[in-house]
Coordinates of C-alpha atoms in Angstrom, one line a residue:
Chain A
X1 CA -73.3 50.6 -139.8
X2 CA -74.0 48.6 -136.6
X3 CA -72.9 48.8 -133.2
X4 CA -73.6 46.3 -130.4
X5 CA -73.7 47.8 -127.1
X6 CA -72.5 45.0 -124.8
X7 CA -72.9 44.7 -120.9
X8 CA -69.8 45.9 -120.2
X9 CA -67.7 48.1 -122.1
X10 CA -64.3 49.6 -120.4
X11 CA -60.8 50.4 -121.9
X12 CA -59.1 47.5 -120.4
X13 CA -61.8 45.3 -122.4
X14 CA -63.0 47.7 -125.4
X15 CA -61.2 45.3 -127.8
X16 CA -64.3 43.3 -128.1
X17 CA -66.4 46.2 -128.5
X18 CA -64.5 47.6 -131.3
X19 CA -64.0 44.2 -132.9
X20 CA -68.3 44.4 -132.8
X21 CA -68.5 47.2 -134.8
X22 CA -69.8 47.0 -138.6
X23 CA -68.7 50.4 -140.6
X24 CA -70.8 48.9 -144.1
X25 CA -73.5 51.0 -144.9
X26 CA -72.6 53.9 -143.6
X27 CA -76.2 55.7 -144.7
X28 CA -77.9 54.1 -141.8
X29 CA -76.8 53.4 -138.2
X30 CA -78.1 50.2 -136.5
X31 CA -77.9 50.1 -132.4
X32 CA -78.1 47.4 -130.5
X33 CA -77.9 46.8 -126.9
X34 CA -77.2 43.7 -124.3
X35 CA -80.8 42.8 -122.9
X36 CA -79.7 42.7 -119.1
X37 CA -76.8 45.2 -118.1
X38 CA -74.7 48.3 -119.8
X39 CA -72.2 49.5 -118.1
X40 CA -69.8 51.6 -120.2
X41 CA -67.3 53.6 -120.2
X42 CA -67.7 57.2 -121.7
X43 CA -65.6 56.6 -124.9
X44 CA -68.5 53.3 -126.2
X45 CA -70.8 56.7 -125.5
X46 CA -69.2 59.2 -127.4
X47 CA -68.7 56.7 -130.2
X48 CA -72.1 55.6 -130.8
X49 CA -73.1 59.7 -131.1
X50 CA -70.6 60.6 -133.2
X51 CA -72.0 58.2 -135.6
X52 CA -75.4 59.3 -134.9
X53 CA -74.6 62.6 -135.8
X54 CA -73.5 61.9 -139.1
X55 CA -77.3 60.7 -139.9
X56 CA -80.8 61.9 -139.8
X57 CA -82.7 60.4 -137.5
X58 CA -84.7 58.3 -139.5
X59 CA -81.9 56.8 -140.5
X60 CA -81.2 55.5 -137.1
X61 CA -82.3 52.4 -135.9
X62 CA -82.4 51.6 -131.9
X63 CA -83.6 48.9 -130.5
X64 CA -85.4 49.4 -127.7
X65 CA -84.0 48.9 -124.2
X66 CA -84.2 46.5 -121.9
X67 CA -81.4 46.3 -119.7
X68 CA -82.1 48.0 -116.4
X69 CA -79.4 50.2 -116.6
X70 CA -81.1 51.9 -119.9
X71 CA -82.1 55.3 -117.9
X72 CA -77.8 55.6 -118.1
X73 CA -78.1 56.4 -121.8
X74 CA -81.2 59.0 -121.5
X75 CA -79.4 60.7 -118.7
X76 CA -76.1 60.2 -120.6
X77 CA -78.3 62.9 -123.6
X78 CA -78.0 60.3 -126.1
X79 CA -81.0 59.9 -127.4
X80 CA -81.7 63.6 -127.0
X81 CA -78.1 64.2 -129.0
X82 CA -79.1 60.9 -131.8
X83 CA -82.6 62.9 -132.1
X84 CA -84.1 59.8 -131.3
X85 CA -87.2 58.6 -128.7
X86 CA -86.1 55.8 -126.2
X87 CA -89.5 56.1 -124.7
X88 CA -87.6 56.4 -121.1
X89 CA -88.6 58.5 -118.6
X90 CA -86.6 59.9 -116.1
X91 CA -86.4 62.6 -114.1
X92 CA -82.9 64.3 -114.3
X93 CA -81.0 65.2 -111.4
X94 CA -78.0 67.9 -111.7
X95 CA -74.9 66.8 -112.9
X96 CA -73.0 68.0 -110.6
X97 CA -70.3 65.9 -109.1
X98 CA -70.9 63.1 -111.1
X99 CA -71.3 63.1 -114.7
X100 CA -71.1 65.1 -118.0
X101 CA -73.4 64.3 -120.7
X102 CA -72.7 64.4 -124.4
X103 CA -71.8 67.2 -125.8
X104 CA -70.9 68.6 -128.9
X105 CA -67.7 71.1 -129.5
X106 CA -67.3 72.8 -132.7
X107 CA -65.8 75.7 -131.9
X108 CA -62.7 76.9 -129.7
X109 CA -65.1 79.3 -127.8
X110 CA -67.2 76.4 -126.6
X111 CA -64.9 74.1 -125.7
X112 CA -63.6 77.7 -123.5
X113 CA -67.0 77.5 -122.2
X114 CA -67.6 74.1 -121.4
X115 CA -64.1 74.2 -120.0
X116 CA -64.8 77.1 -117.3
X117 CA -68.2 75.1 -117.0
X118 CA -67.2 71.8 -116.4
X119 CA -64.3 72.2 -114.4
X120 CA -66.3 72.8 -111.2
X121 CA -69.0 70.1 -111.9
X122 CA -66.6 67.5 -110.0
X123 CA -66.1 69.5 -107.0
X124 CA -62.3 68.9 -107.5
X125 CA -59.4 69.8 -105.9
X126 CA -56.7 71.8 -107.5
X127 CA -54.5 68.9 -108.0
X128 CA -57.0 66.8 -109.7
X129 CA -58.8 69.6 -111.9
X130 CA -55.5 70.3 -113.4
X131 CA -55.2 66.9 -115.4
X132 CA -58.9 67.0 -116.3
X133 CA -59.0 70.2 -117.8
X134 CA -55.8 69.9 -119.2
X135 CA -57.0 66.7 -121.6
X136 CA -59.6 67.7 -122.4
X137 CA -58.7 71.3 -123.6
X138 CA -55.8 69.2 -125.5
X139 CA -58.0 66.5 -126.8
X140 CA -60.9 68.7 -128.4
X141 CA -58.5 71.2 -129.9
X142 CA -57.1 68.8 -131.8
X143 CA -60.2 67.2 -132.8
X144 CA -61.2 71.0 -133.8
X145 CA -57.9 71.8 -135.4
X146 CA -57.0 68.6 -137.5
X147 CA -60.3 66.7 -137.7
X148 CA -61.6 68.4 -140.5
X149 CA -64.8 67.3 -138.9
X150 CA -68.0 69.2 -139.6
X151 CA -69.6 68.1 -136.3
X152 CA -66.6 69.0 -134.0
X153 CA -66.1 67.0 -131.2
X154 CA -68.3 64.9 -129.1
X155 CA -67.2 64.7 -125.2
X156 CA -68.9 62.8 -122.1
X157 CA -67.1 62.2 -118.7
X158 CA -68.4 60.3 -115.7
X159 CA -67.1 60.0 -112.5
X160 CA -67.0 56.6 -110.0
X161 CA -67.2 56.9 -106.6
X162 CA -66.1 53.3 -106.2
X163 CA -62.9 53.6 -108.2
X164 CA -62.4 57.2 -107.4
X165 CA -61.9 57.5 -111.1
X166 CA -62.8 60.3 -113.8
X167 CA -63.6 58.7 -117.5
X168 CA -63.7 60.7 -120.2
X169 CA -64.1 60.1 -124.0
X170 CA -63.6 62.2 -126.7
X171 CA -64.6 61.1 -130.0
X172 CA -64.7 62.2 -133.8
X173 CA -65.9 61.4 -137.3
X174 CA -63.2 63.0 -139.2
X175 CA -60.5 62.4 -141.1
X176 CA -58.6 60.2 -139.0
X177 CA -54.7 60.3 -137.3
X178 CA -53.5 59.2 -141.0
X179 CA -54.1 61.6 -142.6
X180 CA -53.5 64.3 -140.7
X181 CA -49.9 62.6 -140.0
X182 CA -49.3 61.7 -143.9
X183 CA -49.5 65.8 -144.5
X184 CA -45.9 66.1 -143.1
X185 CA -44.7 62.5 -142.3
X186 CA -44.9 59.0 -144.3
X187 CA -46.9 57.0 -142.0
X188 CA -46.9 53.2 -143.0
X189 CA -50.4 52.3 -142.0
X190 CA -53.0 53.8 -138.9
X191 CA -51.2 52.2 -136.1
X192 CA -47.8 53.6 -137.0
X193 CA -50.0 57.8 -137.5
X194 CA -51.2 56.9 -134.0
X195 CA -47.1 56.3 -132.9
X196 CA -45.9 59.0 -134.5
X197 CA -48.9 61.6 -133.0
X198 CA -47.8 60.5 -129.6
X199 CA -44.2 61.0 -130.0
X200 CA -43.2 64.3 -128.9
X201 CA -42.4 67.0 -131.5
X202 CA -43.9 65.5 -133.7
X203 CA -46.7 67.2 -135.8
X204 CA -48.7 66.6 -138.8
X205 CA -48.4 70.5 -139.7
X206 CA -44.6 70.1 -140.2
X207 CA -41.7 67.8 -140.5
X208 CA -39.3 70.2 -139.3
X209 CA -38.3 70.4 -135.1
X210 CA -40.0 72.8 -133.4
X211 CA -43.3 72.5 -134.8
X212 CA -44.9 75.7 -136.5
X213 CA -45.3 78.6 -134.7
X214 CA -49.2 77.4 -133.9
X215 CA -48.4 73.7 -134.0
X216 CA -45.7 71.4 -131.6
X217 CA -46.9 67.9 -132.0
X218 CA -46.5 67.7 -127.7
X219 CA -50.1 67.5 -127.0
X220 CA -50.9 63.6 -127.2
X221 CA -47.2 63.0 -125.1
X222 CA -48.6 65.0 -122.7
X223 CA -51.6 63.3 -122.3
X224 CA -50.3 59.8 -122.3
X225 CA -47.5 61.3 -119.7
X226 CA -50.6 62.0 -117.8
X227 CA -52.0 58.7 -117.9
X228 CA -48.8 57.0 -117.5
X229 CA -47.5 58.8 -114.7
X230 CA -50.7 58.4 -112.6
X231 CA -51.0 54.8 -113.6
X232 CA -54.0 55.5 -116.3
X233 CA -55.7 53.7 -119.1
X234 CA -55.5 55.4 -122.2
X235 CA -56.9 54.3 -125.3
X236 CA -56.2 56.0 -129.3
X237 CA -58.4 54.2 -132.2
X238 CA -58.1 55.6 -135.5
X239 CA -58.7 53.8 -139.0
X240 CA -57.8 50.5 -138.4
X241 CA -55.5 50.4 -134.9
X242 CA -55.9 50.5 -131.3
X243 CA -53.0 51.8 -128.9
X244 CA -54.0 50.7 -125.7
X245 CA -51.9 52.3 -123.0
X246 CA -51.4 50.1 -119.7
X247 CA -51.3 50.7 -116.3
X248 CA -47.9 51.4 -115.7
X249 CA -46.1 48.3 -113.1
X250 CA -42.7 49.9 -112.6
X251 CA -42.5 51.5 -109.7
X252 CA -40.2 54.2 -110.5
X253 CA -41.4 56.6 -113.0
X254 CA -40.2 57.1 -115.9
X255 CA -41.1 58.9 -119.6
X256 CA -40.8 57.4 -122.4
X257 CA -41.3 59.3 -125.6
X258 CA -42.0 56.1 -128.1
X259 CA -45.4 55.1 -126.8
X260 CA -44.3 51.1 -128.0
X261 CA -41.8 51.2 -125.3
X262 CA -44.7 51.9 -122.7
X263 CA -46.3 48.8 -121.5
X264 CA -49.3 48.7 -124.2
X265 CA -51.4 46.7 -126.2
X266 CA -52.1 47.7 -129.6
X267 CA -54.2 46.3 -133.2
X268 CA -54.1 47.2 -136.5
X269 CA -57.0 44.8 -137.5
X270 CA -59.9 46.5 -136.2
X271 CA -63.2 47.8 -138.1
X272 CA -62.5 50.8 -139.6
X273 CA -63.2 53.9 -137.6
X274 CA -63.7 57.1 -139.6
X275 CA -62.1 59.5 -137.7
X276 CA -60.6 59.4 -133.8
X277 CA -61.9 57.8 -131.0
X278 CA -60.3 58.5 -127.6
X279 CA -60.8 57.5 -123.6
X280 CA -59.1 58.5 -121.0
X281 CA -59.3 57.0 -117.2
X282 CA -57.8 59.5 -114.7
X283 CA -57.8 58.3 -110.8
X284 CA -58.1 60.7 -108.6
X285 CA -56.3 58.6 -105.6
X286 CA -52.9 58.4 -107.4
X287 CA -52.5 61.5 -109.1
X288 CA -49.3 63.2 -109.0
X289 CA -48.1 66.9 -108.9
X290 CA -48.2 68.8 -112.2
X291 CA -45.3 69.7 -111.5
X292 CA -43.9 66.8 -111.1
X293 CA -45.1 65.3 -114.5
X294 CA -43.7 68.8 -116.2
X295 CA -40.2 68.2 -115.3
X296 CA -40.5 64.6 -116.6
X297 CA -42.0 65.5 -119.9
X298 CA -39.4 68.5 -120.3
X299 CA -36.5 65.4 -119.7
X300 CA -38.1 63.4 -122.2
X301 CA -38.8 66.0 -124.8
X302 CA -35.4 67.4 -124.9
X303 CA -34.4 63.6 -125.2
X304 CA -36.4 62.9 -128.4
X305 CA -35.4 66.0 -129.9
X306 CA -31.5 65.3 -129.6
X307 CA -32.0 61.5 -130.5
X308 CA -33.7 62.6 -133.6
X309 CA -31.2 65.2 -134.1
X310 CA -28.5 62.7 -133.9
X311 CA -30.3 59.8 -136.1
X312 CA -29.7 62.8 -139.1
X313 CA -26.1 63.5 -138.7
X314 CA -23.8 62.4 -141.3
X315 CA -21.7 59.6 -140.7
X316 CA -18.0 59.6 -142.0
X317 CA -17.2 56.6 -144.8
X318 CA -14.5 54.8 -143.5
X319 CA -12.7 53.1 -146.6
Chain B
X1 CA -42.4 98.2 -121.6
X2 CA -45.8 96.7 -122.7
X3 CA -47.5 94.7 -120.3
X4 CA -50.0 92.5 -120.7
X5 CA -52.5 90.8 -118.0
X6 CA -53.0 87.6 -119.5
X7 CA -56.4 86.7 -116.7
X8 CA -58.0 89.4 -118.3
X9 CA -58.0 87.3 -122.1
X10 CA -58.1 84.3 -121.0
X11 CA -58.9 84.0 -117.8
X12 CA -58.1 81.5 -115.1
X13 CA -56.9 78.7 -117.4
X14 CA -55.2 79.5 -120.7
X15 CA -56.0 77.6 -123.5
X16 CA -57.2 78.9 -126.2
X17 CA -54.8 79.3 -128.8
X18 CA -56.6 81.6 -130.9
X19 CA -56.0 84.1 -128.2
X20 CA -52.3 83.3 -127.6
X21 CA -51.4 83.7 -131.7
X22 CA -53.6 87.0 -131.4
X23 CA -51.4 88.6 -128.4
X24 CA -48.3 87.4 -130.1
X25 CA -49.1 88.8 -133.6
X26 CA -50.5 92.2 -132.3
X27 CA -49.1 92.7 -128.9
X28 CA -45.5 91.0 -128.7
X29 CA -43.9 91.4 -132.2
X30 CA -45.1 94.8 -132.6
X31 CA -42.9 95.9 -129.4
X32 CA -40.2 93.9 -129.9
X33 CA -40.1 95.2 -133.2
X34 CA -39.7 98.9 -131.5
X35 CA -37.0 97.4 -129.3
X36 CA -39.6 97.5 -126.0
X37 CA -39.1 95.0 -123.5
X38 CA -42.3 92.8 -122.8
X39 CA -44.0 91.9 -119.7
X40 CA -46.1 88.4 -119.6
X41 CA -47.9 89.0 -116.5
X42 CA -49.8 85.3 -115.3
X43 CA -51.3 87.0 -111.9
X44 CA -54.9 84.7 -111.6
X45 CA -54.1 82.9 -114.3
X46 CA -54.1 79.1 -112.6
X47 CA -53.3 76.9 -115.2
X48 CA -51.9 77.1 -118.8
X49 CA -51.7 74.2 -121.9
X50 CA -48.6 73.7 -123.6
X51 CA -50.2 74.6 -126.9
X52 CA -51.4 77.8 -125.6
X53 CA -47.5 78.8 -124.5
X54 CA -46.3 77.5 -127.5
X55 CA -49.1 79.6 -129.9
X56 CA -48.1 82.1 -127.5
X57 CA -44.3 82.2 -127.3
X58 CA -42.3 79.8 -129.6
X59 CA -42.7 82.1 -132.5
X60 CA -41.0 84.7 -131.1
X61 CA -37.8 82.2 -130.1
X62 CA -38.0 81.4 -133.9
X63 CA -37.8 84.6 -135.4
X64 CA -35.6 86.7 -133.1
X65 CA -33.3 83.8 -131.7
X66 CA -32.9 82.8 -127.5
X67 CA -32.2 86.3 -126.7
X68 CA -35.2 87.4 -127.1
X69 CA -36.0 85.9 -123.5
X70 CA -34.0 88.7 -122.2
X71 CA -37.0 90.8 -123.3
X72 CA -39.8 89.1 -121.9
X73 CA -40.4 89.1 -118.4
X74 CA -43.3 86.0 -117.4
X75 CA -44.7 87.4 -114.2
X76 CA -46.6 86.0 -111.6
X77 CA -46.4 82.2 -112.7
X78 CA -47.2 79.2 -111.0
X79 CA -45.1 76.5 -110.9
X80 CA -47.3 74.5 -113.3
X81 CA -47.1 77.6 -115.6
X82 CA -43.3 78.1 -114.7
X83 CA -43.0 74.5 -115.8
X84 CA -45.1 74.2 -119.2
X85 CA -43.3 77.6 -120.2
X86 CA -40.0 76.0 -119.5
X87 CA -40.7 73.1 -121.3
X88 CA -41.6 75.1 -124.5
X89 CA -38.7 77.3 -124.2
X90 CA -36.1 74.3 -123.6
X91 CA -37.7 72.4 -127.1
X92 CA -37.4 75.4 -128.9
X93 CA -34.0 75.9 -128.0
X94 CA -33.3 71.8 -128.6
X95 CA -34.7 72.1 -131.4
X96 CA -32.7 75.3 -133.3
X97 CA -29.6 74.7 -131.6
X98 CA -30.5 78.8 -130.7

């Protein structure tokens, strides 16, 4: 496999990233990196060491860095998490209030922990902790619960003072969104898994409404609510496609529970990705009230329930 | 009447959903199977998932129909709690036409 590490890598621009990436060989890992600048958004992070941790390290290949922004990566733990030596040295400074570096989350009682941990790393206000726990809680369990990934989930977030934004990305090498849709639906190819995850009620545990007692299929509608409502990027790569949702130009707000009717880009060309790849972008300046967003999602919910209800009636033969 | 202090499993933001089947399979069926009213008590708890309510509740609406809300009392919620539980209520009702 190779990756190529370009100068700049954000969700409104990771097409070209992802259209960079080479899955063949997937017994070695290949990294290479722009020679002046990286400046990346969490997701290109998470990526590269979820692939990394699918190898030994001898089996990774890193070129070494240039680009003055290369102490990003160290302090970013990736080449503590690839088990490889970048030769950098830095001295850390905490954390706190500005970034959280790779991590790994295999089980539900460490993504509790780095949830309670986290959390007050941003030095956030009720109304913007909300959101950020809230993904990613939603975002790892899923990873832990349908991934069927032996290394869990890997997670890094990074906050910008200049944009007053929180990144986050949340990545896996698992079995991908197809799959887990195909158990209970008949999805045509990846881009059409990623639709049908987002749509609400819908679950790859069951077909029927209401999910399983364990199991809804609301948790991706509630994140892309989140990200819609608050004028967001979010970005879903699995197998072959790419749903890119885009900031949101309508003033008034509105729900809409097929993700295609959201203003979006999407691909279902891509290199294939093994597994799921998410990033999130959540401003802190334009977030709205939880509660807000909860009465939206519980209109749109209800909606999508009685529209699929209603798609299944009979219809009368009129001779 | 059981009660049941939810901060004191979960803590201040409940999510895991481990936790939430576990209360529902040996806490809440259990009394509503001896005909005892329930009492979800959210007091410190600040935040909630849906899939945590869901693990949590939704079962319950399943098995025993709507009326079993006349049972549970959800104490001490937040709005954003008030609205997620509302939310998983309302589709579960959509959904079984209950």
């Amino acid at each position: 496999m190779k990756m190529h590490i370009p100068n700049s890598a954000w969700l409104n621009s990771i097409d070209t990233f992802l259209e960079g990436f080479d899955p063949k060989n997937p017994e070695e890992l290949s990294i290479t990196f722009h020679k002046k600048w990286l400046s990346l958004h969490p997701m290109v992070l998470s990526m590269i060491a979820a692939l990394g941790l699918n190898l030994s390290p001898e089996k990774i290949n890193c070129e070494e860095l240039e680009a003055k922004s290369k102490h990003y990566l160290e302090r970013m733990g990736l080449f503590d998490l690839l088990g490889v030596e970048s030769g950098i040295k830095i001295k850390k400074r905490e954390a706190a209030g500005r970034f959280v570096p790779l991590t790994q989350i295999k089980t539900p009682e460490e993504l509790t922990k780095f949830i309670t941990e986290v959390t007050p790393l941003f030095h956030l206000k009720p109304i913007h902790a909300e959101p950020l726990r809230y993904v990613i809680s939603e975002l790892v369990r899923n990873v832990l619960e349908h991934s069927k990934s032996p290394h869990g989930a890997i997670v890094s977030a990074q906050y910008y003072a200049k944009s007053n934004k929180i990144r986050i990305g949340i990545t896996d090498t698992g079995v991908g969104m197809w799959e887990t849709i195909n158990q209970s639906h008949n999805p045509k190819d990846d881009l059409d898994a990623i639709r049908l995850a987002l749509t609400p009620g819908i679950t790859g545990t069951t077909a029927k409404e209401g999910g399983t007692e364990y199991n809804a299929g609301a948790g991706l509608f509630f994140i892309k609510s989140i990200a819609s409502v608050n004028k967001d990027f979010l970005v879903i790569y699995s197998g072959r496609a790419m749903y890119k949702l885009l900031r949101r130009k309508a003033k008034r707000v509105t729900l809409k529970a097929d993700p295609f009717d959201d203003r979006h880009s999407k691909r279902g060309d891509l290199p294939f990705w093994n597994g799921t790849a998410v990033g999130i972008d959540l401003s802190l300046d334009a977030t709205q009230e939880f509660s807000f967003l909860l009465k939206l999602i519980n209109e749109t919910y209800k909606e999508a329930i009685r529209e699929r209800k209603k798609a299944k009636y009979k219809k009368p033969q009129f001779t | 009447m059981t009660h049941i202090k939810l901060f004191e499993k979960v803590g201040e933001f409940a999510e895991n959903k481990d936790i939430a089947a576990d209360i529902r399979v040996k806490k809440l069926i259990p009394a509503l199977e001896k005909g005892k009213r329930i009492v979800l008590d959210f007091e410190n708890v600040e935040g909630a998932t849906q899939s945590f309510i869901h693990a949590l509740i939704s079962d319950l609406i399943r098995k025993y129909g709507s009326e079993v809300l006349e049972k549970i009392e959800f104490k001490a919620c937040n709005e954003t709690i008030k609205g997620i539980i509302t939310i998983v209520v309302d589709y579960m009702q959509e959904s079984y036409d209950l």
